[in-house]
PDB file of C-alpha atoms in Angstrom:
ATOM      1  CA  MET A  25       0.000   0.000   0.000  1.00  0.00           C
ATOM      2  CA  VAL A  26       1.285   3.466  -0.890  1.00  0.00           C
ATOM      3  CA  VAL A  27       0.429   6.273   1.525  1.00  0.00           C
ATOM      4  CA  ILE A  28       0.580   9.805   0.141  1.00  0.00           C
ATOM      5  CA  LYS A  29       1.351  12.300   2.861  1.00  0.00           C
ATOM      6  CA  PRO A  30      -1.266  15.088   2.928  1.00  0.00           C
ATOM      7  CA  LYS A  31      -0.437  18.783   3.038  1.00  0.00           C
ATOM      8  CA  ARG A  32      -2.217  19.249   6.338  1.00  0.00           C
ATOM      9  CA  LYS A  33      -0.674  17.634   9.438  1.00  0.00           C
ATOM     10  CA  SER A  34      -2.444  14.599  10.823  1.00  0.00           C
ATOM     11  CA  VAL A  35      -1.548  12.250  13.652  1.00  0.00           C
ATOM     12  CA  ALA A  36      -3.026   9.324  11.744  1.00  0.00           C
ATOM     13  CA  ALA A  37      -1.077  10.188   8.580  1.00  0.00           C
ATOM     14  CA  ASP A  38       2.185  10.565  10.521  1.00  0.00           C
ATOM     15  CA  PHE A  39       1.593   7.133  12.036  1.00  0.00           C
ATOM     16  CA  MET A  40       0.997   5.594   8.606  1.00  0.00           C
ATOM     17  CA  MET A  41       4.169   7.184   7.206  1.00  0.00           C
ATOM     18  CA  LYS A  42       6.330   5.974  10.096  1.00  0.00           C
ATOM     19  CA  PRO A  43       8.374   2.800   9.388  1.00  0.00           C
ATOM     20  CA  ALA A  44       6.936  -0.303  11.048  1.00  0.00           C
ATOM     21  CA  LYS A  45      10.043  -0.738  13.223  1.00  0.00           C
ATOM     22  CA  GLY A  46       9.468   2.670  14.787  1.00  0.00           C
ATOM     23  CA  ARG A  47       5.904   1.978  15.860  1.00  0.00           C
ATOM     24  CA  LYS A  48       4.954   1.031  19.391  1.00  0.00           C
ATOM     25  CA  LYS A  49       2.328  -1.634  19.959  1.00  0.00           C
ATOM     26  CA  SER A  50       1.761  -0.724  23.593  1.00  0.00           C
ATOM     27  CA  ARG A  51      -1.775   0.237  24.618  1.00  0.00           C
ATOM     28  CA  GLU A  52      -0.240   3.161  26.481  1.00  0.00           C
ATOM     29  CA  ASN A  53       0.460   4.914  23.162  1.00  0.00           C
ATOM     30  CA  PRO A  54      -2.847   4.952  21.218  1.00  0.00           C
ATOM     31  CA  VAL A  55      -3.179   6.778  17.896  1.00  0.00           C
ATOM     32  CA  SER A  56      -5.596   9.711  17.984  1.00  0.00           C
ATOM     33  CA  VAL A  57      -7.508   9.817  14.692  1.00  0.00           C
ATOM     34  CA  VAL A  58      -8.114  13.561  14.552  1.00  0.00           C
ATOM     35  CA  SER A  59      -7.168  15.903  11.701  1.00  0.00           C
ATOM     36  CA  MET A  60      -4.665  17.903  13.750  1.00  0.00           C
ATOM     37  CA  ASP A  61      -1.423  17.448  15.615  1.00  0.00           C
ATOM     38  CA  ASN A  62      -0.694  17.926  19.305  1.00  0.00           C
ATOM     39  CA  ALA A  63       1.031  21.244  18.643  1.00  0.00           C
ATOM     40  CA  THR A  64      -2.160  22.885  17.341  1.00  0.00           C
ATOM     41  CA  PRO A  65      -5.050  21.446  19.366  1.00  0.00           C
ATOM     42  CA  ASP A  66      -6.882  24.778  19.213  1.00  0.00           C
ATOM     43  CA  LYS A  67      -7.316  24.484  15.433  1.00  0.00           C
ATOM     44  CA  TRP A  68      -9.138  21.164  15.396  1.00  0.00           C
ATOM     45  CA  LEU A  69     -12.465  22.698  14.376  1.00  0.00           C
ATOM     46  CA  THR A  70     -11.017  24.697  11.474  1.00  0.00           C
ATOM     47  CA  LEU A  71      -9.003  21.737  10.238  1.00  0.00           C
ATOM     48  CA  THR A  72     -11.979  19.388  10.474  1.00  0.00           C
ATOM     49  CA  LEU A  73     -14.247  21.741   8.497  1.00  0.00           C
ATOM     50  CA  ASP A  74     -11.531  22.489   5.936  1.00  0.00           C
ATOM     51  CA  GLU A  75     -10.919  18.803   5.404  1.00  0.00           C
ATOM     52  CA  ILE A  76     -14.565  17.990   4.696  1.00  0.00           C
ATOM     53  CA  LEU A  77     -14.906  20.972   2.335  1.00  0.00           C
ATOM     54  CA  GLU A  78     -11.807  20.067   0.338  1.00  0.00           C
ATOM     55  CA  SER A  79     -12.415  16.321   0.144  1.00  0.00           C
ATOM     56  CA  GLY A  80     -13.958  14.741  -2.927  1.00  0.00           C
ATOM     57  CA  GLN A  81     -12.806  17.358  -5.436  1.00  0.00           C
ATOM     58  CA  LYS A  82     -12.080  15.846  -8.832  1.00  0.00           C
ATOM     59  CA  LEU A  83      -8.899  16.402 -10.808  1.00  0.00           C
ATOM     60  CA  TRP A  84     -10.572  15.365 -14.074  1.00  0.00           C
ATOM     61  CA  ASP A  85     -14.106  15.397 -15.461  1.00  0.00           C
ATOM     62  CA  PRO A  86     -15.296  13.938 -18.769  1.00  0.00           C
ATOM     63  CA  PRO A  87     -14.201  16.185 -21.675  1.00  0.00           C
ATOM     64  CA  ARG A  88     -16.699  18.801 -22.864  1.00  0.00           C
ATOM     65  CA  ARG A  89     -17.454  19.714 -26.456  1.00  0.00           C
ATOM     66  CA  TYR A  90     -18.399  23.276 -25.621  1.00  0.00           C
ATOM     67  CA  PHE A  91     -17.103  26.355 -23.837  1.00  0.00           C
ATOM     68  CA  ARG A  92     -18.773  27.941 -20.826  1.00  0.00           C
ATOM     69  CA  GLY A  93     -20.188  31.435 -21.155  1.00  0.00           C
ATOM     70  CA  SER A  94     -18.878  32.304 -17.697  1.00  0.00           C
ATOM     71  CA  GLY A  95     -15.361  31.942 -19.093  1.00  0.00           C
ATOM     72  CA  ALA A  96     -15.913  34.400 -21.937  1.00  0.00           C
ATOM     73  CA  GLY A  97     -13.484  36.849 -20.347  1.00  0.00           C
ATOM     74  CA  ASN A  98     -10.692  34.283 -20.121  1.00  0.00           C
ATOM     75  CA  GLU A  99      -7.995  35.196 -22.647  1.00  0.00           C
ATOM     76  CA  CYS A 100      -5.736  32.213 -21.862  1.00  0.00           C
ATOM     77  CA  VAL A 101      -6.182  29.650 -24.652  1.00  0.00           C
ATOM     78  CA  ARG A 102      -4.300  26.994 -22.678  1.00  0.00           C
ATOM     79  CA  SER A 103      -6.576  27.420 -19.656  1.00  0.00           C
ATOM     80  CA  MET A 104      -9.725  27.168 -21.788  1.00  0.00           C
ATOM     81  CA  THR A 105      -8.360  24.105 -23.606  1.00  0.00           C
ATOM     82  CA  PHE A 106      -7.481  22.245 -20.410  1.00  0.00           C
ATOM     83  CA  GLU A 107     -10.887  23.068 -18.930  1.00  0.00           C
ATOM     84  CA  ALA A 108     -12.655  21.748 -22.032  1.00  0.00           C
ATOM     85  CA  MET A 109     -10.552  18.573 -21.765  1.00  0.00           C
ATOM     86  CA  GLY A 110     -11.886  18.094 -18.242  1.00  0.00           C
ATOM     87  CA  HIS A 111      -8.976  19.234 -16.092  1.00  0.00           C
ATOM     88  CA  ARG A 112      -9.975  20.639 -12.713  1.00  0.00           C
ATOM     89  CA  VAL A 113      -7.908  22.469 -10.106  1.00  0.00           C
ATOM     90  CA  PRO A 114      -8.981  21.726  -6.507  1.00  0.00           C
ATOM     91  CA  PHE A 115      -9.832  24.793  -4.424  1.00  0.00           C
ATOM     92  CA  GLU A 116      -8.766  25.545  -0.877  1.00  0.00           C
ATOM     93  CA  ALA A 117     -11.476  25.529   1.789  1.00  0.00           C
ATOM     94  CA  ARG A 118     -11.218  29.329   2.099  1.00  0.00           C
ATOM     95  CA  VAL A 119     -12.117  29.750  -1.586  1.00  0.00           C
ATOM     96  CA  LEU A 120     -14.918  27.180  -1.363  1.00  0.00           C
ATOM     97  CA  ARG A 121     -16.457  29.142   1.510  1.00  0.00           C
ATOM     98  CA  ILE A 122     -16.368  32.286  -0.641  1.00  0.00           C
ATOM     99  CA  PHE A 123     -18.133  30.402  -3.445  1.00  0.00           C
ATOM    100  CA  GLY A 124     -20.743  29.193  -0.966  1.00  0.00           C
ATOM    101  CA  VAL A 125     -21.424  32.734   0.231  1.00  0.00           C
ATOM    102  CA  GLY A 126     -21.735  33.908  -3.379  1.00  0.00           C
ATOM    103  CA  LYS A 127     -24.308  31.204  -4.157  1.00  0.00           C
ATOM    104  CA  ALA A 128     -26.276  32.118  -1.029  1.00  0.00           C
ATOM    105  CA  ILE A 129     -26.334  35.803  -2.031  1.00  0.00           C
ATOM    106  CA  GLU A 130     -27.537  34.866  -5.514  1.00  0.00           C
ATOM    107  CA  SER A 131     -30.303  32.715  -4.035  1.00  0.00           C
ATOM    108  CA  VAL A 132     -31.508  35.566  -1.801  1.00  0.00           C
ATOM    109  CA  ILE A 133     -31.621  38.040  -4.711  1.00  0.00           C
ATOM    110  CA  VAL A 134     -33.396  35.658  -7.098  1.00  0.00           C
ATOM    111  CA  ASP A 135     -35.928  34.787  -4.396  1.00  0.00           C
ATOM    112  CA  ALA A 136     -36.619  38.503  -3.831  1.00  0.00           C
ATOM    113  CA  THR A 137     -37.255  39.069  -7.555  1.00  0.00           C
ATOM    114  CA  LYS A 138     -39.725  36.177  -7.543  1.00  0.00           C
ATOM    115  CA  LYS A 139     -41.637  37.578  -4.587  1.00  0.00           C
ATOM    116  CA  SER A 140     -41.734  41.054  -6.125  1.00  0.00           C
ATOM    117  CA  LYS A 141     -43.007  39.519  -9.392  1.00  0.00           C
ATOM    118  CA  ILE A 142     -40.383  41.235 -11.562  1.00  0.00           C
ATOM    119  CA  LEU A 143     -38.563  38.012 -12.457  1.00  0.00           C
ATOM    120  CA  VAL A 144     -39.287  36.741 -15.960  1.00  0.00           C
ATOM    121  CA  LYS A 145     -40.618  33.244 -15.328  1.00  0.00           C
ATOM    122  CA  GLY A 146     -38.109  30.540 -16.172  1.00  0.00           C
ATOM    123  CA  SER A 147     -35.232  32.968 -16.666  1.00  0.00           C
ATOM    124  CA  ASP A 148     -33.280  31.942 -13.558  1.00  0.00           C
ATOM    125  CA  GLN A 149     -30.640  29.485 -14.792  1.00  0.00           C
ATOM    126  CA  LEU A 150     -31.995  29.808 -18.338  1.00  0.00           C
ATOM    127  CA  GLU A 151     -29.646  28.027 -20.745  1.00  0.00           C
ATOM    128  CA  GLY A 152     -28.466  30.078 -23.695  1.00  0.00           C
ATOM    129  CA  LYS A 153     -26.392  28.737 -26.594  1.00  0.00           C
ATOM    130  CA  ILE A 154     -24.127  30.201 -29.246  1.00  0.00           C
ATOM    131  CA  GLN A 155     -23.528  27.573 -31.929  1.00  0.00           C
ATOM    132  CA  ASP A 156     -20.161  28.380 -33.524  1.00  0.00           C
ATOM    133  CA  PRO A 157     -18.088  27.867 -31.497  1.00  0.00           C
ATOM    134  CA  LEU A 158     -20.513  26.135 -29.140  1.00  0.00           C
ATOM    135  CA  ILE A 159     -20.810  28.237 -25.985  1.00  0.00           C
ATOM    136  CA  ILE A 160     -23.331  27.346 -23.289  1.00  0.00           C
ATOM    137  CA  CYS A 161     -24.436  30.004 -20.808  1.00  0.00           C
ATOM    138  CA  HIS A 162     -26.493  29.782 -17.642  1.00  0.00           C
ATOM    139  CA  VAL A 163     -28.297  33.052 -16.990  1.00  0.00           C
ATOM    140  CA  ASP A 164     -28.794  34.219 -13.398  1.00  0.00           C
ATOM    141  CA  LEU A 165     -32.033  36.052 -14.158  1.00  0.00           C
ATOM    142  CA  ILE A 166     -33.972  38.402 -16.429  1.00  0.00           C
ATOM    143  CA  VAL A 167     -36.189  41.020 -14.800  1.00  0.00           C
ATOM    144  CA  LYS A 168     -39.019  43.146 -16.208  1.00  0.00           C
ATOM    145  CA  ARG A 169     -39.465  46.804 -15.261  1.00  0.00           C
ATOM    146  CA  PRO A 170     -43.108  47.213 -14.136  1.00  0.00           C
ATOM    147  CA  THR A 171     -43.528  50.716 -15.597  1.00  0.00           C
ATOM    148  CA  ASP A 172     -42.872  49.861 -19.246  1.00  0.00           C
ATOM    149  CA  GLY A 173     -42.139  46.122 -19.454  1.00  0.00           C
ATOM    150  CA  GLN A 174     -38.496  46.698 -20.413  1.00  0.00           C
ATOM    151  CA  LEU A 175     -36.394  43.554 -19.921  1.00  0.00           C
ATOM    152  CA  PHE A 176     -33.003  43.576 -18.208  1.00  0.00           C
ATOM    153  CA  LEU A 177     -30.458  40.762 -18.104  1.00  0.00           C
ATOM    154  CA  GLY A 178     -28.942  40.327 -14.651  1.00  0.00           C
ATOM    155  CA  GLU A 179     -25.636  38.695 -13.747  1.00  0.00           C
ATOM    156  CA  ILE A 180     -25.175  38.503  -9.977  1.00  0.00           C
ATOM    157  CA  LYS A 181     -21.661  38.985  -8.611  1.00  0.00           C
ATOM    158  CA  SER A 182     -20.414  39.176  -5.039  1.00  0.00           C
ATOM    159  CA  ILE A 183     -17.275  41.098  -4.170  1.00  0.00           C
ATOM    160  CA  LYS A 184     -15.314  41.929  -1.037  1.00  0.00           C
ATOM    161  CA  LEU A 185     -15.754  45.348   0.560  1.00  0.00           C
ATOM    162  CA  GLU A 186     -12.377  46.758  -0.514  1.00  0.00           C
ATOM    163  CA  ASN A 187     -13.126  46.109  -4.191  1.00  0.00           C
ATOM    164  CA  PHE A 188     -16.778  47.102  -3.833  1.00  0.00           C
ATOM    165  CA  LYS A 189     -15.664  50.610  -2.875  1.00  0.00           C
ATOM    166  CA  LYS A 190     -13.652  50.813  -6.109  1.00  0.00           C
ATOM    167  CA  LEU A 191     -16.628  50.069  -8.360  1.00  0.00           C
ATOM    168  CA  PRO A 192     -17.739  52.924 -10.663  1.00  0.00           C
ATOM    169  CA  PRO A 193     -20.948  54.803  -9.796  1.00  0.00           C
ATOM    170  CA  GLU A 194     -24.234  53.218 -10.828  1.00  0.00           C
ATOM    171  CA  HIS A 195     -25.406  54.260 -14.283  1.00  0.00           C
ATOM    172  CA  GLY A 196     -28.205  53.715 -16.736  1.00  0.00           C
ATOM    173  CA  PRO A 197     -28.203  51.523 -19.863  1.00  0.00           C
ATOM    174  CA  THR A 198     -25.008  51.746 -21.904  1.00  0.00           C
ATOM    175  CA  ARG A 199     -23.267  49.758 -24.612  1.00  0.00           C
ATOM    176  CA  ALA A 200     -20.996  47.008 -23.301  1.00  0.00           C
ATOM    177  CA  GLY A 201     -18.020  48.642 -25.006  1.00  0.00           C
ATOM    178  CA  ASP A 202     -18.678  51.866 -23.111  1.00  0.00           C
ATOM    179  CA  SER A 203     -19.201  50.265 -19.706  1.00  0.00           C
ATOM    180  CA  PRO A 204     -17.090  51.813 -16.922  1.00  0.00           C
ATOM    181  CA  LEU A 205     -16.651  48.271 -15.585  1.00  0.00           C
ATOM    182  CA  LEU A 206     -14.265  47.515 -18.457  1.00  0.00           C
ATOM    183  CA  LYS A 207     -11.397  49.161 -16.608  1.00  0.00           C
ATOM    184  CA  ASN A 208     -11.199  46.677 -13.731  1.00  0.00           C
ATOM    185  CA  HIS A 209     -13.775  43.981 -14.524  1.00  0.00           C
ATOM    186  CA  ALA A 210     -13.599  43.448 -18.289  1.00  0.00           C
ATOM    187  CA  GLY A 211     -14.240  39.722 -17.870  1.00  0.00           C
ATOM    188  CA  TYR A 212     -17.636  40.377 -16.301  1.00  0.00           C
ATOM    189  CA  VAL A 213     -18.654  42.686 -19.147  1.00  0.00           C
ATOM    190  CA  LYS A 214     -17.595  40.106 -21.756  1.00  0.00           C
ATOM    191  CA  GLN A 215     -19.526  37.414 -19.907  1.00  0.00           C
ATOM    192  CA  TRP A 216     -22.685  39.543 -19.752  1.00  0.00           C
ATOM    193  CA  ASN A 217     -22.366  40.513 -23.414  1.00  0.00           C
ATOM    194  CA  THR A 218     -22.002  36.857 -24.428  1.00  0.00           C
ATOM    195  CA  TYR A 219     -25.165  35.963 -22.526  1.00  0.00           C
ATOM    196  CA  ALA A 220     -27.066  38.893 -24.043  1.00  0.00           C
ATOM    197  CA  TRP A 221     -26.304  37.724 -27.601  1.00  0.00           C
ATOM    198  CA  THR A 222     -27.638  34.198 -27.171  1.00  0.00           C
ATOM    199  CA  PRO A 223     -30.902  33.611 -29.105  1.00  0.00           C
ATOM    200  CA  GLU A 224     -32.628  32.504 -25.906  1.00  0.00           C
ATOM    201  CA  VAL A 225     -31.956  35.897 -24.283  1.00  0.00           C
ATOM    202  CA  ASP A 226     -31.613  38.230 -27.299  1.00  0.00           C
ATOM    203  CA  LEU A 227     -31.282  41.510 -25.391  1.00  0.00           C
ATOM    204  CA  GLN A 228     -28.362  42.981 -27.359  1.00  0.00           C
TER     205      GLN A 228
END
């Protein structure tokens, strides 16, 4: 059996890595199966939660024959190629928690649009497609302004406070090429513009 030593310290892992001759069989020296070492007993909760969040992440998925609309702002051909081939990069627990918070925020906003009856029915997670090259998009939502029925495509993003303060002032409708977001968040503008041009959305 081959034991791969994990990045995070573990009493159980250290025991498994230790040569058999160095192990003690006495009952006075039991092995504590806890994801921490004796030097950091105060971090057991963090380590336990991190371990469960990070476990089960795949390194490879089945290859895809399409690109994702959310990656429209990615200018790295190698990155896009590897992703289409199925390669995945595992995320740290800290990043996974951020993703979880972002999904929760999106859920709250979409739920509010449903209750206020401005959400276009069926638009949350609407699938849009561009055929050549094949790009598949998943729309967050489309809302309708009650006063005149004007439709607006929404892409929900969460951002930390420091970067939120650097966002440009709110503004009315503008062409994607003239958006003040292009300066620091060009990828978001390209993503939104890709979604807007899909036949299923058609709000260009």
